[in-house]
Short mmCIF file of C-alpha atoms and ligand atoms in Angstrom, two decimals:
data_model
loop_
_atom_site.label_atom_id
_atom_site.label_comp_id
_atom_site.label_asym_id
_atom_site.label_seq_id
_atom_site.Cartn_x
_atom_site.Cartn_y
_atom_site.Cartn_z
CA UNK A 92 -36.72 30.25 26.76
CA UNK A 93 -33.41 28.59 27.57
CA UNK A 94 -34.84 25.05 27.94
CA UNK A 95 -36.46 25.17 24.52
CA UNK A 96 -33.23 26.44 22.96
CA UNK A 97 -31.18 23.69 24.67
CA UNK A 98 -33.64 21.06 23.44
CA UNK A 99 -33.35 22.36 19.88
CA UNK A 100 -29.55 22.23 20.05
CA UNK A 101 -29.66 18.63 21.36
CA UNK A 102 -32.12 17.57 18.63
CA UNK A 103 -29.99 19.22 15.98
CA UNK A 104 -26.93 17.40 17.35
CA UNK A 105 -28.76 14.06 17.14
CA UNK A 106 -29.84 14.76 13.56
CA UNK A 107 -26.25 15.54 12.53
CA UNK A 108 -24.92 12.42 14.34
CA UNK A 109 -27.58 10.23 12.71
CA UNK A 110 -26.49 11.36 9.25
CA UNK A 111 -22.97 9.98 9.68
CA UNK A 112 -22.59 6.72 7.81
CA UNK A 113 -20.10 4.13 6.70
CA UNK A 114 -18.67 3.90 4.17
CA UNK A 115 -18.45 7.67 3.93
CA UNK A 116 -17.41 7.63 0.26
CA UNK A 117 -19.79 5.80 -2.06
CA UNK A 118 -19.04 7.43 -5.43
CA UNK A 119 -15.88 5.38 -6.03
CA UNK A 120 -14.18 2.48 -4.25
CA UNK A 121 -11.44 3.55 -1.87
CA UNK A 122 -9.08 1.91 0.65
CA UNK A 123 -6.17 2.65 2.99
CA UNK A 124 -7.30 6.05 4.36
CA UNK A 125 -4.52 8.32 5.70
CA UNK A 126 -6.22 11.19 7.53
CA UNK A 127 -4.63 14.54 8.40
CA UNK A 128 -5.87 17.85 9.74
CA UNK A 129 -4.18 20.75 7.98
CA UNK A 130 -3.92 24.42 8.90
CA UNK A 131 -7.07 25.42 6.98
CA UNK A 132 -9.02 23.58 9.69
CA UNK A 133 -10.29 20.80 7.41
CA UNK A 134 -9.64 17.08 7.76
CA UNK A 135 -8.21 15.52 4.59
CA UNK A 136 -8.16 11.83 3.69
CA UNK A 137 -5.61 10.39 1.24
CA UNK A 138 -6.78 6.87 0.24
CA UNK A 139 -6.00 4.33 -2.45
CA UNK A 140 -8.56 3.83 -5.21
CA UNK A 141 -9.91 0.34 -5.98
CA UNK A 142 -11.02 0.04 -9.59
CA UNK A 143 -14.05 -1.92 -10.84
CA UNK A 144 -14.39 -4.54 -12.26
CA UNK A 145 -12.66 -6.23 -9.34
CA UNK A 146 -9.31 -7.83 -10.20
CA UNK A 147 -7.22 -7.46 -7.09
CA UNK A 148 -4.95 -4.51 -6.44
CA UNK A 149 -3.11 -4.52 -9.77
CA UNK A 150 -5.47 -2.09 -11.51
CA UNK A 151 -5.23 0.69 -8.95
CA UNK A 152 -3.75 3.58 -10.90
CA UNK A 153 -4.93 6.89 -9.49
CA UNK A 154 -5.49 8.77 -6.25
CA UNK A 155 -8.34 11.01 -5.13
CA UNK A 156 -8.41 13.21 -2.01
CA UNK A 157 -11.44 13.82 0.21
CA UNK A 158 -12.00 16.43 2.90
CA UNK A 159 -14.58 17.51 5.47
CA UNK A 160 -15.12 20.09 8.17
CA UNK A 161 -17.93 18.27 10.01
CA UNK A 162 -17.22 14.51 9.57
CA UNK A 163 -20.55 14.21 7.74
CA UNK A 164 -20.31 16.10 4.47
CA UNK A 165 -17.32 15.06 2.35
CA UNK A 166 -15.82 16.84 -0.67
CA UNK A 167 -14.15 14.77 -3.39
CA UNK A 168 -11.29 16.97 -4.62
CA UNK A 169 -10.87 14.70 -7.65
CA UNK A 170 -7.85 12.92 -8.98
CA UNK A 171 -4.49 14.24 -7.76
CA UNK A 172 -2.12 11.73 -9.34
CA UNK A 173 -2.16 8.75 -11.69
CA UNK A 174 0.37 6.17 -12.83
CA UNK A 175 0.85 7.94 -16.20
CA UNK A 176 2.34 10.92 -14.30
CA UNK A 177 5.18 8.79 -12.92
CA UNK A 178 8.02 8.58 -15.42
CA UNK A 179 9.98 6.03 -13.38
CA UNK A 180 6.89 3.84 -12.88
CA UNK A 181 6.16 0.53 -14.56
CA UNK A 182 5.08 0.89 -18.20
CA UNK A 183 1.74 -0.85 -17.65
CA UNK A 184 0.72 1.46 -14.77
CA UNK A 185 -1.47 0.09 -11.97
CA UNK A 186 -0.36 -0.85 -8.47
CA UNK A 187 -0.70 2.58 -6.85
CA UNK A 188 -1.10 1.39 -3.29
CA UNK A 189 -1.61 2.96 0.13
CA UNK A 190 -0.35 6.59 0.19
CA UNK A 191 0.28 9.21 2.84
CA UNK A 192 0.72 12.98 2.91
CA UNK A 193 2.81 15.27 5.10
CA UNK A 194 3.16 19.03 5.43
CA UNK A 195 6.35 20.95 6.10
CA UNK A 196 7.32 24.60 5.58
CA UNK A 197 4.50 25.47 3.18
CA UNK A 198 4.71 22.32 1.05
CA UNK A 199 2.50 19.21 0.99
CA UNK A 200 4.44 16.01 0.33
CA UNK A 201 2.44 13.10 -1.08
CA UNK A 202 4.12 9.69 -0.62
CA UNK A 203 2.96 6.77 -2.75
CA UNK A 204 4.19 3.20 -3.26
CA UNK A 205 4.49 2.31 -6.93
CA UNK A 206 6.65 -0.33 -8.67
CA UNK A 207 9.17 0.55 -11.39
CA UNK A 208 9.55 -2.89 -13.00
CA UNK A 209 7.35 -4.19 -15.80
CA UNK A 210 5.54 -7.53 -16.06
CA UNK A 211 6.08 -9.88 -13.14
CA UNK A 212 8.85 -7.65 -11.77
CA UNK A 213 6.33 -5.47 -9.98
CA UNK A 214 6.64 -6.98 -6.53
CA UNK A 215 10.42 -6.73 -6.34
CA UNK A 216 10.60 -3.15 -7.61
CA UNK A 217 8.47 -1.08 -5.25
CA UNK A 218 9.60 2.48 -4.75
CA UNK A 219 8.24 5.17 -2.46
CA UNK A 220 7.46 8.06 -4.79
CA UNK A 221 7.16 11.68 -3.66
CA UNK A 222 4.95 14.35 -5.24
CA UNK A 223 4.73 17.92 -3.94
CA UNK A 224 2.25 20.78 -4.04
CA UNK A 225 1.58 24.07 -2.30
CA UNK A 226 -2.03 22.88 -1.88
CA UNK A 227 -3.33 19.86 0.03
CA UNK A 228 -5.53 18.39 -2.70
CA UNK A 229 -4.42 19.65 -6.14
CA UNK A 230 -1.47 20.36 -8.43
CA UNK A 231 0.87 17.65 -7.14
CA UNK A 232 4.01 17.15 -9.20
CA UNK A 233 6.10 14.01 -9.02
CA UNK A 234 9.63 14.78 -7.81
CA UNK A 235 11.08 11.26 -7.86
CA UNK A 236 11.40 8.55 -5.25
CA UNK A 237 13.23 8.07 -1.98
CA UNK A 238 16.63 6.51 -2.66
CA UNK A 239 18.12 3.63 -0.71
CA UNK A 240 14.93 1.87 0.41
CA UNK A 241 13.91 -1.77 0.16
CA UNK A 242 11.13 -2.92 -2.19
CA UNK A 243 8.35 -2.37 0.37
CA UNK A 244 5.00 -0.57 0.54
CA UNK A 245 2.73 1.56 2.74
CA UNK A 246 4.70 4.72 3.51
CA UNK A 247 3.67 6.72 6.58
CA UNK A 248 5.32 10.04 7.33
CA UNK A 249 5.02 11.38 10.86
CA UNK A 250 6.15 14.94 11.62
CA UNK A 251 6.94 15.39 15.29
CA UNK A 252 6.22 18.55 17.31
CA UNK A 253 9.84 19.68 16.85
CA UNK A 254 9.46 19.51 13.05
CA UNK A 255 11.54 16.35 12.62
CA UNK A 256 9.91 14.01 10.07
CA UNK A 257 10.11 10.22 10.15
CA UNK A 258 9.38 7.76 7.34
CA UNK A 259 7.86 4.36 8.15
CA UNK A 260 7.14 1.63 5.62
CA UNK A 261 6.97 -2.12 5.46
CA UNK A 262 5.29 -5.29 4.35
CA UNK A 263 5.59 -9.01 5.01
CA UNK A 264 6.91 -9.18 8.54
CA UNK A 265 9.18 -6.16 8.34
CA UNK A 266 8.54 -2.60 9.45
CA UNK A 267 11.36 -0.10 9.05
CA UNK A 268 11.68 3.58 9.88
CA UNK A 269 14.18 6.40 9.80
CA UNK A 270 14.56 10.16 9.90
CA UNK A 271 13.85 12.25 6.84
CA UNK A 272 16.08 15.19 5.95
CA UNK A 273 14.54 18.66 5.84
CA UNK A 274 13.89 18.21 2.11
CA UNK A 275 11.45 15.39 3.08
CA UNK A 276 12.75 13.27 0.20
CA UNK A 277 15.99 11.77 1.54
CA UNK A 278 16.71 9.49 4.47
CA UNK A 279 18.93 11.04 7.15
CA UNK A 280 21.17 8.22 8.36
CA UNK A 281 20.04 4.61 8.35
CA UNK A 282 16.61 3.00 8.24
CA UNK A 283 16.12 0.65 11.17
CA UNK A 284 13.82 -2.26 11.91
CA UNK A 285 11.03 -1.45 14.36
CA UNK A 286 11.33 -3.72 17.41
CA UNK A 287 8.53 -5.06 19.64
CA UNK A 288 5.66 -5.32 17.13
CA UNK A 289 3.59 -8.53 17.33
CA UNK A 290 2.34 -10.18 14.09
CA UNK A 291 3.14 -7.16 11.91
CA UNK A 292 1.81 -7.38 8.35
CA UNK A 293 1.63 -3.88 6.75
CA UNK A 294 -0.20 -0.52 6.96
CA UNK A 295 1.99 1.36 9.45
CA UNK A 296 0.56 4.53 10.99
CA UNK A 297 2.18 6.67 13.69
CA UNK A 298 0.46 9.27 15.84
CA UNK A 299 1.16 10.95 19.16
CA UNK A 300 -1.16 11.08 22.17
CA UNK A 301 -0.30 12.60 25.56
CA UNK A 302 3.39 12.68 24.69
CA UNK A 303 3.52 8.96 23.76
CA UNK A 304 4.10 7.62 20.26
CA UNK A 305 1.64 5.03 18.90
CA UNK A 306 2.56 2.76 15.98
CA UNK A 307 -0.51 1.00 14.56
CA UNK A 308 -0.55 -1.60 11.79
CA UNK A 309 -2.49 -4.50 10.28
CA UNK A 310 -1.77 -8.09 11.27
CA UNK A 311 -1.83 -11.42 9.40
CA UNK A 312 -5.20 -12.64 10.64
CA UNK A 313 -7.05 -14.62 7.93
CA UNK A 314 -10.26 -15.35 9.77
CA UNK A 315 -12.54 -12.50 8.64
CA UNK A 316 -9.59 -10.37 7.56
CA UNK A 317 -6.65 -8.50 9.02
CA UNK A 318 -7.02 -6.87 12.43
CA UNK A 319 -5.52 -3.54 13.44
CA UNK A 320 -3.00 -3.66 16.29
CA UNK A 321 -0.83 -1.09 18.02
CA UNK A 322 2.23 -0.58 20.15
CA UNK A 323 3.54 2.43 22.11
CA UNK A 324 6.90 4.02 22.80
CA UNK A 325 8.39 7.16 24.29
CA UNK A 326 10.49 7.48 21.14
CA UNK A 327 9.27 7.76 17.51
CA UNK A 328 11.71 5.02 16.46
CA UNK A 329 10.89 2.61 19.31
CA UNK A 330 11.60 0.11 20.74
CA UNK A 331 7.84 -0.50 20.91
CA UNK A 332 5.72 -2.05 23.63
CA UNK A 333 2.91 -4.10 22.13
CA UNK A 334 -0.54 -3.14 23.46
CA UNK A 335 -3.06 -5.28 21.51
CA UNK A 336 -5.78 -5.26 18.86
CA UNK A 337 -7.83 -2.08 18.54
CA UNK A 338 -9.98 -3.17 15.59
CA UNK A 339 -11.35 -6.65 14.90
CA UNK A 340 -11.70 -7.92 11.29
CA UNK A 341 -13.99 -5.88 9.05
CA UNK A 342 -14.81 -8.77 6.69
CA UNK A 343 -12.45 -7.39 4.03
CA UNK A 344 -9.24 -9.45 3.66
CA UNK A 345 -7.06 -6.37 4.29
CA UNK A 346 -7.41 -3.48 6.63
CA UNK A 347 -5.40 -0.26 6.76
CA UNK A 348 -6.02 2.43 9.32
CA UNK A 349 -5.11 5.88 10.49
CA UNK A 350 -5.79 7.58 13.82
CA UNK A 351 -6.29 11.33 14.11
CA UNK A 352 -7.83 13.93 16.39
CA UNK A 353 -10.30 16.42 14.93
CA UNK A 354 -12.22 19.10 16.81
CA UNK A 355 -11.62 17.41 20.16
CA UNK A 356 -12.60 13.87 19.15
CA UNK A 357 -10.26 11.01 18.16
CA UNK A 358 -11.14 8.96 15.07
CA UNK A 359 -10.11 5.61 13.57
CA UNK A 360 -10.16 5.49 9.78
CA UNK A 361 -10.17 2.07 8.09
CA UNK A 362 -11.79 0.21 5.20
CA UNK A 363 -14.24 -2.62 4.64
CA UNK A 364 -16.02 -4.23 1.69
CA UNK A 365 -19.66 -3.92 2.71
CA UNK A 366 -20.62 -1.51 -0.08
CA UNK A 367 -19.43 -3.84 -2.87
CA UNK A 368 -19.61 -7.23 -1.23
CA UNK A 369 -16.31 -7.88 -3.03
CA UNK A 370 -12.97 -8.26 -1.21
CA UNK A 371 -11.02 -6.05 -3.65
CA UNK A 372 -13.57 -3.28 -4.00
CA UNK A 373 -13.11 -1.63 -0.65
CA UNK A 374 -14.58 1.52 0.90
CA UNK A 375 -13.19 3.88 3.51
CA UNK A 376 -14.93 4.20 6.87
CA UNK A 377 -14.51 6.16 10.09
CA UNK A 378 -15.60 5.66 13.68
CA UNK A 379 -14.79 7.34 16.98
CA UNK A 380 -11.78 6.10 18.92
CA UNK A 381 -11.48 6.30 22.70
CA UNK A 382 -8.50 6.01 25.05
CA UNK A 383 -8.57 4.56 28.53
CA UNK A 384 -7.06 6.59 31.38
CA UNK A 385 -3.83 4.58 31.10
CA UNK A 386 -3.42 5.53 27.42
CA UNK A 387 -4.51 2.18 25.99
CA UNK A 388 -6.98 2.27 23.11
CA UNK A 389 -10.47 0.81 23.44
CA UNK A 390 -11.60 -1.57 20.73
CA UNK A 391 -13.25 0.51 17.99
CA UNK A 392 -16.94 -0.18 17.40
CA UNK A 393 -17.44 -0.50 13.65
CA UNK A 394 -20.53 1.25 12.29
CA UNK A 395 -21.80 -0.82 9.39
CA UNK A 396 -24.91 0.70 7.89
CA UNK A 397 -24.58 0.06 4.18
CA UNK A 398 -24.41 -2.90 1.90
CA UNK A 399 -25.35 -2.38 -1.72
CA UNK A 400 -24.06 -5.26 -3.84
CA UNK A 401 -21.54 -4.46 -6.55
CA UNK A 402 -23.14 -4.51 -10.00
CA UNK A 403 -21.02 -5.05 -13.12
O1 FUB B 269 -4.51 -1.23 -1.24
C1 FUB B 269 -3.38 -1.97 -1.60
C2 FUB B 269 -2.73 -2.60 -0.41
O2 FUB B 269 -3.66 -3.41 0.29
C3 FUB B 269 -2.23 -1.61 0.62
O3 FUB B 269 -1.03 -1.01 0.28
C4 FUB B 269 -2.19 -2.48 1.82
O4 FUB B 269 -2.04 -1.78 3.02
C5 FUB B 269 -3.49 -3.24 1.69
O5 FUB B 269 -4.57 -2.50 2.20
#
């Protein structure tokens, strides 16, 4: 009868929940997950790709995309872009750092930080490249880069409910943002410094919850790695009111998060190094995120189930 059926549903639910694990991608090393839910009903993650053997972030030279419809089973859509595809990029390749993706009027826009200068010029020549496709996880073509920006990293593009898109990026102690034109590849007006953030390092992410804007980012904490912090505003360009740390160190020196709602549950995406045991071979993770009644975010509980040492 009904009771037996209910019991079966509950048991099935437990079995599905128990299968969820971190890191959720084990086939390659990944970092900096930017998660989005697109109109096909799937959740897509656009991460960086750490390359073994571990040598820091200089070797990163390609991007993969992953997607799911149940937060348990993930599809690797394969490589969508590599340094060789970028004609304005540095000759030696590498350094393809934390990306993001946005959707507007039938087109997916993939934003990626990549330097243009060779040799030791890499860190003063970052550009925010843009590639476009009519699909979320294939056939991206590089269109160029956004003109007029500083040499900074970690683009985040937030499209508001009214269709207006905003570009955020940063690094060091500086986070800047501005409006994007309808073509999603040019700044409309001036970029401005985001005010009110405490101990900003990098990894900007903006989402909206209950009509408020949330800007989250990684800090400069060295003890166990960067923490994730956030601030809120009633405007997408601030000024921001600092609200605190929502994720403690993961054990990896860096962290880089995104916050997204999927099928009625909010999630925090981030990375750690527990699969490799090596600081620069990172892996993307996800855990549930909860808000308090007043709109503040509860500290995310990190699920750490894996730890297979990296083998050369
Ligand atoms: O993955 C390369 C860089 O490390 C990212 O751009 C930063 O956010 C940090 O995670």
